[in-house]
mmCIF file of C-alpha atoms in Angstrom:
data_model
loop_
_atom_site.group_PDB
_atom_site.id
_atom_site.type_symbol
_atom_site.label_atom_id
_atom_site.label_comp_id
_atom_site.label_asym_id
_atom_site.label_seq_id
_atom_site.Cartn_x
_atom_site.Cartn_y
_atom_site.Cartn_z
ATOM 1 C CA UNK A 1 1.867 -13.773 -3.130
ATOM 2 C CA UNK A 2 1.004 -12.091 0.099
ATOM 3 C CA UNK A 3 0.677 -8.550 -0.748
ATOM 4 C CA UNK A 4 -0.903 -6.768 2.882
ATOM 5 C CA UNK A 5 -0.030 -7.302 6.209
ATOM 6 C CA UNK A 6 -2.441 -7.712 9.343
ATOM 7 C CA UNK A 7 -1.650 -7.330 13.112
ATOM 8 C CA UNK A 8 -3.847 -8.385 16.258
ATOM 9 C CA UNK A 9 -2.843 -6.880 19.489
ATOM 10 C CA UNK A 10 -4.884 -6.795 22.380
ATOM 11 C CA UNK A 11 -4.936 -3.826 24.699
ATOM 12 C CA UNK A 12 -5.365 -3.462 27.994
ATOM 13 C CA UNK A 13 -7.795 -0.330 27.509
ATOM 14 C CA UNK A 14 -11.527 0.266 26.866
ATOM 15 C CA UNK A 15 -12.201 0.934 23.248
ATOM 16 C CA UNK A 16 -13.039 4.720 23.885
ATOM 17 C CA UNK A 17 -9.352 5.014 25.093
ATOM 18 C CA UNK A 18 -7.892 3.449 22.104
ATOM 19 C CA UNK A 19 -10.227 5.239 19.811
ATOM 20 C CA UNK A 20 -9.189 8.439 21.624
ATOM 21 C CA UNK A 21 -5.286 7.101 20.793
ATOM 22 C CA UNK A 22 -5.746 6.267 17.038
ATOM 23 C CA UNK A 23 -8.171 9.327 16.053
ATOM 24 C CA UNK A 24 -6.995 12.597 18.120
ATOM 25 C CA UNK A 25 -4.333 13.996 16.248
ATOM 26 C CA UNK A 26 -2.126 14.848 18.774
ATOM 27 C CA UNK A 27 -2.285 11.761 20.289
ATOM 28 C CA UNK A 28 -1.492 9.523 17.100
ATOM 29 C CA UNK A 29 1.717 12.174 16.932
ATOM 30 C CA UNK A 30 2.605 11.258 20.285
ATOM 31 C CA UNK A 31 2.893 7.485 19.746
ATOM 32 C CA UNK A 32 3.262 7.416 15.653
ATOM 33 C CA UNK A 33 5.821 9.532 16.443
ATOM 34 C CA UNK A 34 4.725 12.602 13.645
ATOM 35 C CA UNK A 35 3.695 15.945 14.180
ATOM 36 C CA UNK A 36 0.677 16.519 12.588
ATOM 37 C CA UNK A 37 -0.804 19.708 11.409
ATOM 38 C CA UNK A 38 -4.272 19.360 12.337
ATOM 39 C CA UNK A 39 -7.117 16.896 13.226
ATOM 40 C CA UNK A 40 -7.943 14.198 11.258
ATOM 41 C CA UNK A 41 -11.165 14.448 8.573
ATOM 42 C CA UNK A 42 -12.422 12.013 6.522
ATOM 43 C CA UNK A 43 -12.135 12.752 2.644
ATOM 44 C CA UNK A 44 -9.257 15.350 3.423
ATOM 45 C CA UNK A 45 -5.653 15.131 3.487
ATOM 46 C CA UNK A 46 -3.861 15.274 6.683
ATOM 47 C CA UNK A 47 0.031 16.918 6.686
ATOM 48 C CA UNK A 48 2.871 16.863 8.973
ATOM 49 C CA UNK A 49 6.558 15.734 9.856
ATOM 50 C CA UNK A 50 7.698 12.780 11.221
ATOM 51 C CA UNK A 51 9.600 13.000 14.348
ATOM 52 C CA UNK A 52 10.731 9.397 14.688
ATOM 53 C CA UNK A 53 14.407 9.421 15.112
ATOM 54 C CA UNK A 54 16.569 9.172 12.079
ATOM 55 C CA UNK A 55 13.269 10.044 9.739
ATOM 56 C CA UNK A 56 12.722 13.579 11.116
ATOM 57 C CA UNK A 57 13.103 14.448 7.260
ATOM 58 C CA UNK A 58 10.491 12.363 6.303
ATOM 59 C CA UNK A 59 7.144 14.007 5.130
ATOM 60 C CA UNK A 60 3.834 12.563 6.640
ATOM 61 C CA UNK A 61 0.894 12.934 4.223
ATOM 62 C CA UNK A 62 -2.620 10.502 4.110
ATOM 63 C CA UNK A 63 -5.921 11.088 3.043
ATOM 64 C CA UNK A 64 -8.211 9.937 6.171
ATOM 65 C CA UNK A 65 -10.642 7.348 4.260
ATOM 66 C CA UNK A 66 -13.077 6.706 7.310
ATOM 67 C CA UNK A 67 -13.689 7.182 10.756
ATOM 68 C CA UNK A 68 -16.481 5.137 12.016
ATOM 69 C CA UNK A 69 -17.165 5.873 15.684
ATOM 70 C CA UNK A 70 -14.939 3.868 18.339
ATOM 71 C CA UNK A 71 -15.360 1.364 15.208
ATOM 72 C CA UNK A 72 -13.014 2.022 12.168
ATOM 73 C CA UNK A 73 -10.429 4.235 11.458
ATOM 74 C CA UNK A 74 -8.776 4.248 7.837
ATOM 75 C CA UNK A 75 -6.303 6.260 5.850
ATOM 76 C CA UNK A 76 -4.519 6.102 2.559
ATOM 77 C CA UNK A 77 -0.469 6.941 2.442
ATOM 78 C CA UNK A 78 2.111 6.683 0.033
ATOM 79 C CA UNK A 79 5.066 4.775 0.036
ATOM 80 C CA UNK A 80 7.860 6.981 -1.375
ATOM 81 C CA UNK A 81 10.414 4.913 -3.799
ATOM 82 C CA UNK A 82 13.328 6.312 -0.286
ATOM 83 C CA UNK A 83 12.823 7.088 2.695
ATOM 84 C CA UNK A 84 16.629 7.812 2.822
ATOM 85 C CA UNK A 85 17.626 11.550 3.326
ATOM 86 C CA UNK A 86 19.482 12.231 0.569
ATOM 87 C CA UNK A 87 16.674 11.027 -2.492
ATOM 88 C CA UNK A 88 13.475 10.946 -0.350
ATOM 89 C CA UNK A 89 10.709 12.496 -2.684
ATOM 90 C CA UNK A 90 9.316 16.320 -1.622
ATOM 91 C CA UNK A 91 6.405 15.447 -4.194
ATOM 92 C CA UNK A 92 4.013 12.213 -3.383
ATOM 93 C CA UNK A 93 1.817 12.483 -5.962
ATOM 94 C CA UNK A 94 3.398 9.829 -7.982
ATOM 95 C CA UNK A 95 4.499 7.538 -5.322
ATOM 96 C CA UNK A 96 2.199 4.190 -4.777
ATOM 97 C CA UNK A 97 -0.749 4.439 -2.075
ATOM 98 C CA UNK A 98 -1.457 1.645 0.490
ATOM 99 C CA UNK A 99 -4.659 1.573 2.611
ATOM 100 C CA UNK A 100 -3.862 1.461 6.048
ATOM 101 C CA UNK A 101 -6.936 0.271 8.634
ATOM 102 C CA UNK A 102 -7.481 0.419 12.430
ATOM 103 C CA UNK A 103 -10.652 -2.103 13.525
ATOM 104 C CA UNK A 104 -11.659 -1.967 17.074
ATOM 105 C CA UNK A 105 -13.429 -4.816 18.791
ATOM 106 C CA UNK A 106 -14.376 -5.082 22.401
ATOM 107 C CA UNK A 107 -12.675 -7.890 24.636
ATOM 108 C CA UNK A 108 -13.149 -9.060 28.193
ATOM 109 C CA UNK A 109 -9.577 -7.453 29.395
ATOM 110 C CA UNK A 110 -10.232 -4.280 26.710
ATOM 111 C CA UNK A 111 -9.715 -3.723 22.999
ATOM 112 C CA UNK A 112 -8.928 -5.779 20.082
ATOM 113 C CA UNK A 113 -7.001 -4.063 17.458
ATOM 114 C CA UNK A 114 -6.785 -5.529 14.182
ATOM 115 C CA UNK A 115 -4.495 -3.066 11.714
ATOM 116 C CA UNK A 116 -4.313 -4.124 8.227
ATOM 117 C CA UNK A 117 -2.582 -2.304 5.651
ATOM 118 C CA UNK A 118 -3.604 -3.253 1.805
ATOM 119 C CA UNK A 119 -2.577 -2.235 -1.447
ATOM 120 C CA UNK A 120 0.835 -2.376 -1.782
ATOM 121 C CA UNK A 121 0.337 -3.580 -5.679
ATOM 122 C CA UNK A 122 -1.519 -0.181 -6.820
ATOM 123 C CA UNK A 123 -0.051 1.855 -9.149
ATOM 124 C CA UNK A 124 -0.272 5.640 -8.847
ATOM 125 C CA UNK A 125 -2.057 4.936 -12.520
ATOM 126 C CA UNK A 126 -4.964 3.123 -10.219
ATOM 127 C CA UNK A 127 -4.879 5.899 -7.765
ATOM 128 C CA UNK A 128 -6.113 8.354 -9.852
ATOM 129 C CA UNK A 129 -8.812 6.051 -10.645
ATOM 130 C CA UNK A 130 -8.932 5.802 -7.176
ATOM 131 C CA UNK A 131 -9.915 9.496 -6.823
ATOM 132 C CA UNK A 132 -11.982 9.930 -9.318
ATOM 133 C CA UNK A 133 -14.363 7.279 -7.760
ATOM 134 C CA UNK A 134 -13.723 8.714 -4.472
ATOM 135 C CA UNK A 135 -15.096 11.928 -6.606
ATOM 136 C CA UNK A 136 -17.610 10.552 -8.032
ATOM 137 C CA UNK A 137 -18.967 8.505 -4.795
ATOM 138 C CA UNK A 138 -19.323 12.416 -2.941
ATOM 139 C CA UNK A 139 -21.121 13.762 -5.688
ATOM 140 C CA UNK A 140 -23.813 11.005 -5.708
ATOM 141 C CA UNK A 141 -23.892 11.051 -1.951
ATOM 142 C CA UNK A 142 -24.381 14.914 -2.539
ATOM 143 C CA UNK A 143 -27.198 14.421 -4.592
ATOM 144 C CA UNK A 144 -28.766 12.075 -1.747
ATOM 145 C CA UNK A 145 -28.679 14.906 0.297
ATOM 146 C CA UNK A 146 -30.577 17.279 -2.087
ATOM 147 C CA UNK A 147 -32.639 14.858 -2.798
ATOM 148 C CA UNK A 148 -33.643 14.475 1.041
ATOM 149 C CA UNK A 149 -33.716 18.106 1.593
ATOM 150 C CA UNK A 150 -35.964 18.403 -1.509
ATOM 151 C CA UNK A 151 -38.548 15.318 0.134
ATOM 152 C CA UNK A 152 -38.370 16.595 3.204
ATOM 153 C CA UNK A 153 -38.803 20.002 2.462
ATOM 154 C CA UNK A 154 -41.682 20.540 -0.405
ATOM 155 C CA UNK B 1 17.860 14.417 -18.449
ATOM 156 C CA UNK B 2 17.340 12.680 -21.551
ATOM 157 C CA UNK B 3 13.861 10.537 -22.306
ATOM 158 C CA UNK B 4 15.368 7.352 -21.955
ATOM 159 C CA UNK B 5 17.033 7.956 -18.298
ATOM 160 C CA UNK B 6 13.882 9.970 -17.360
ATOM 161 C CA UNK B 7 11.537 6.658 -18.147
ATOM 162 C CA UNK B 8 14.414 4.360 -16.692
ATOM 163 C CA UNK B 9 13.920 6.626 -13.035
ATOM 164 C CA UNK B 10 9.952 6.268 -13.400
ATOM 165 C CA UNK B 11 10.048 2.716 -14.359
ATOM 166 C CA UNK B 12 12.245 1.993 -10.871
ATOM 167 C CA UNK B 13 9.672 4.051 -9.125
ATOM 168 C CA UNK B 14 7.230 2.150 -10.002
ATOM 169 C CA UNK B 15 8.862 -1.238 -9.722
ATOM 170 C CA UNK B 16 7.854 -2.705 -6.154
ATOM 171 C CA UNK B 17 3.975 -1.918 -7.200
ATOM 172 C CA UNK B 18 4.342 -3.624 -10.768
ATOM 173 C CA UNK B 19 6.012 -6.189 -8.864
ATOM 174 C CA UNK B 20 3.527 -7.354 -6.031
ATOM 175 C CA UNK B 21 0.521 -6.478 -9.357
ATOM 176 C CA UNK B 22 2.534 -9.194 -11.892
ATOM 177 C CA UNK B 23 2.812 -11.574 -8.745
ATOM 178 C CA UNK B 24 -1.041 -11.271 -8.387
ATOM 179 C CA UNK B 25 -2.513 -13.437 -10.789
ATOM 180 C CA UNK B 26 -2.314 -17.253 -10.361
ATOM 181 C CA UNK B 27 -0.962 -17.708 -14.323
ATOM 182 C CA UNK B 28 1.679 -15.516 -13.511
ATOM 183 C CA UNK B 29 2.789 -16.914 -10.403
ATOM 184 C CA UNK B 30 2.503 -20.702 -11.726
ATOM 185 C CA UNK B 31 5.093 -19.435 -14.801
ATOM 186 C CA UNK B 32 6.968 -17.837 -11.520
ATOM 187 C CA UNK B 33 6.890 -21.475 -10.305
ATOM 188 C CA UNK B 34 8.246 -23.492 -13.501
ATOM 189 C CA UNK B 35 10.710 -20.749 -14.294
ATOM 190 C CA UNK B 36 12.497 -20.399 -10.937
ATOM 191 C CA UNK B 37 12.963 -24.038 -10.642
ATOM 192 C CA UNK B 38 14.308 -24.479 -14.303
ATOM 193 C CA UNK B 39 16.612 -23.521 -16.725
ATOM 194 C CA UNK B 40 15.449 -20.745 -18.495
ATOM 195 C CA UNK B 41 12.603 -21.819 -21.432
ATOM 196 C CA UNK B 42 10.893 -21.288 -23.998
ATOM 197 C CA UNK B 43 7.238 -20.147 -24.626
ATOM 198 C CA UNK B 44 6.538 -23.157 -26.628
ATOM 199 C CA UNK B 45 8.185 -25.186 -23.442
ATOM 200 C CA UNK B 46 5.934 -22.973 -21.069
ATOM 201 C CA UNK B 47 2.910 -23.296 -23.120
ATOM 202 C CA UNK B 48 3.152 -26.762 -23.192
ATOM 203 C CA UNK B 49 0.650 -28.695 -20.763
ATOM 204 C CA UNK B 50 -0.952 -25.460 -20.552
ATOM 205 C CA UNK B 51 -4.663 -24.836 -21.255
ATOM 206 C CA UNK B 52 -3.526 -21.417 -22.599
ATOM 207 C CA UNK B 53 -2.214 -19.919 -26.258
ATOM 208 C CA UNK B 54 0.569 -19.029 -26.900
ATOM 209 C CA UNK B 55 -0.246 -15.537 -26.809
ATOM 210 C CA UNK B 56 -2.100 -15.272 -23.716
ATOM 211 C CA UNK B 57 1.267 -17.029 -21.906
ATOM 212 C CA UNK B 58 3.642 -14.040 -24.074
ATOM 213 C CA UNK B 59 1.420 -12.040 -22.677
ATOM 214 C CA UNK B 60 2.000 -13.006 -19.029
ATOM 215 C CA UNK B 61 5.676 -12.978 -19.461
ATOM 216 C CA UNK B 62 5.653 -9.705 -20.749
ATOM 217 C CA UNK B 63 3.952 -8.292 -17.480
ATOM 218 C CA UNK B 64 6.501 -10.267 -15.697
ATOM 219 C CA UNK B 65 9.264 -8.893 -17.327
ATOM 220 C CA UNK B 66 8.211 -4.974 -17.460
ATOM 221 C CA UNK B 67 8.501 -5.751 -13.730
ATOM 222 C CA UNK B 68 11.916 -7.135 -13.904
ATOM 223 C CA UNK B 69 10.793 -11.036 -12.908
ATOM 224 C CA UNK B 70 11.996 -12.555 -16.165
ATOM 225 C CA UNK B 71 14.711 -11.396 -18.529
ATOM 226 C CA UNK B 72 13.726 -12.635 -22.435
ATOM 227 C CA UNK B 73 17.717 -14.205 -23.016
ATOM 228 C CA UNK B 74 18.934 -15.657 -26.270
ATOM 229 C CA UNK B 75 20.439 -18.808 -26.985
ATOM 230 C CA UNK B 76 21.335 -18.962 -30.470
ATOM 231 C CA UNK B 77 17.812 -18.744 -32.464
ATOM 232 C CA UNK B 78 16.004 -19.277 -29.108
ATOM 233 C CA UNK B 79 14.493 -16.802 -27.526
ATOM 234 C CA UNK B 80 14.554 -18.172 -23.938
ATOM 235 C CA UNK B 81 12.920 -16.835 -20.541
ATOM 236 C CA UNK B 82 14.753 -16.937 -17.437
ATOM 237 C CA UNK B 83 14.095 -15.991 -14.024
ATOM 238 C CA UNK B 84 15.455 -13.065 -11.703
ATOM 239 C CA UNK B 85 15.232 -13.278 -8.050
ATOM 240 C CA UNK B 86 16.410 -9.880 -6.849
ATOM 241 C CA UNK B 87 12.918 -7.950 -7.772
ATOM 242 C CA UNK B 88 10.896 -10.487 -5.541
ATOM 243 C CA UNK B 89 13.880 -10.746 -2.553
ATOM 244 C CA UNK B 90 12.886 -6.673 -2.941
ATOM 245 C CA UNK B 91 9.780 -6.561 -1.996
ATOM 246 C CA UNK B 92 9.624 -9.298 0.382
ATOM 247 C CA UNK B 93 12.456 -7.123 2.293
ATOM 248 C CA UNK B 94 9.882 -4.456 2.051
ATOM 249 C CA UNK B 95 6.978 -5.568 3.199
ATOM 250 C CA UNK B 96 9.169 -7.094 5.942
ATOM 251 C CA UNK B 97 10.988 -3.918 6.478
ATOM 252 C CA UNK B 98 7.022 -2.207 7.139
ATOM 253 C CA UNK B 99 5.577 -5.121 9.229
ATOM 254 C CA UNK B 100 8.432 -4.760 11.423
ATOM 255 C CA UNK B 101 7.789 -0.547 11.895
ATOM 256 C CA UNK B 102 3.964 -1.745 12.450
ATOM 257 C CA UNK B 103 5.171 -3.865 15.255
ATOM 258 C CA UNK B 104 7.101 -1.341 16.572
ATOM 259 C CA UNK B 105 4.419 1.530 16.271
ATOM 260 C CA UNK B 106 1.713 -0.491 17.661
ATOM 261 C CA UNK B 107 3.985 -1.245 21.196
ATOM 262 C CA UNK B 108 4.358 2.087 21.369
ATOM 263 C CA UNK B 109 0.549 2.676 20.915
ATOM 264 C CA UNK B 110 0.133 -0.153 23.371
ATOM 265 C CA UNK B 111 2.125 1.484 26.236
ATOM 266 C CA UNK B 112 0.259 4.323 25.480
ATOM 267 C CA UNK B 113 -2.707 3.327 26.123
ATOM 268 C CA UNK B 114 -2.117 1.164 29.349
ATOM 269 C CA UNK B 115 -0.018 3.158 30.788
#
């Protein structure tokens, strides 16, 4: 059973102006329709409040995944058991995480954007799996790093 | 809130992710196939003409159940399987329900960036 979805739509804009739309905080807000707290940083968890009419209760919280120059722009979000005013969870941390991705390809007339969005058969069991690799991938990338420093600097 | 209406709120939490993860393995889905097109039936009937045990197949329909697919019925001695739409209709009505804000979202992204 089909368990993501995946949308093409080509724009009529150079890539740099869609990357601008999908990765500048204020101007995902503007179309998303959510006002968001602060930029967007990969690894860290980006807050706000919707502001799409009718869901103005609605929390907004994703962990940006990656943001690969004018390239790919990912995030992970939960999808609360309601949206509905009166039983729409405060608390995410149990609610199921999808994987939501924005790929960028240059056309003749612009941009191709392909937007998948992944996942929706985790459990927030696998999530914390999830994490914890997430963890564990920054501390080996960390040790790269010292590693590199240490080569580099005898 | 007693234990039992406490597990019965995180179970239905969890349901449309156990659903979509029971629905993603081919065994499952072929036992989808045979049930929803049948009367309900046994495990020896579903094991039959299968290349699996009899415990591998209970094993499946367990999953299936926990997520609300199948409902283990009796008939007299028989313990019987039988299908439920309503947790599949669910989450197709979902996932519909979140393409069509995608396709919404991304005009609005669209105008956006041509205008």
């Amino acid at each position: 059973m089909n368990n993501s979805i995946e949308k093409r739509i080509d724009l009529k804009a150079p890539i740099p102006r869609v990357w601008r739309a999908l990765t500048d905080y204020r101007e995902f807000g503007d179309w998303f329709r959510v006002k968001l707290d602060g930029p967007f940083v990969p690894g860290q968890v980006s807050r706000g409040q919707m502001t799409y009419p009718g869901y103005e209760h609605v929390k907004w919280e994703a962990v940006v995944q990656k943001m690969e120059h004018e390239r790919l722009f990912s995030f992970t979000w939960p999808h609360p058991k309601s949206l509905d005013k009166a039983d729409c969870p405060l608390d995410y941390s149990e609610e199921p995480t999808t994987l939501v991705e924005f790929r960028l390809e240059k056309t003749g007339s612009g941009t191709l954007l392909v937007l998948t969005e992944s996942g929706f058969d985790k459990l927030p069991a696998d999530r914390r799996l999830e994490a914890f690799q997430r963890n564990d991938g920054g501390w080996t990338e960390q040790m790269k790093n010292i590693e590199n420093y240490v080569a580099h600097k005898p | 809130m007693s234990r039992t209406s406490h597990s019965r709120v995180a179970a239905k939490r969890r349901t449309r992710a156990l659903v979509f993860a029971a629905l993603g393995d081919p065994t499952r889905l072929s036992l989808v196939a045979k049930l929803c097109r049948a009367q309900p039936r046994s495990i020896s009937q579903l094991t039959k003409r299968s290349k699996l045990t009899r415990q591998a197949i209970t094993k499946h329909l367990r999953v299936l159940e926990g997520a609300g697919i199948v409902h283990n019925v009796h008939a007299g001695r028989e313990s019987l399987f039988e299908f439920d739409p309503q947790p599949i209709t669910e989450v197709t009505e979902y996932l519909g329900f979140v393409s069509e804000q995608w396709d919404q979202a991304l005009s609005r992204l669209k105008s956006f960036v041509e205008d």
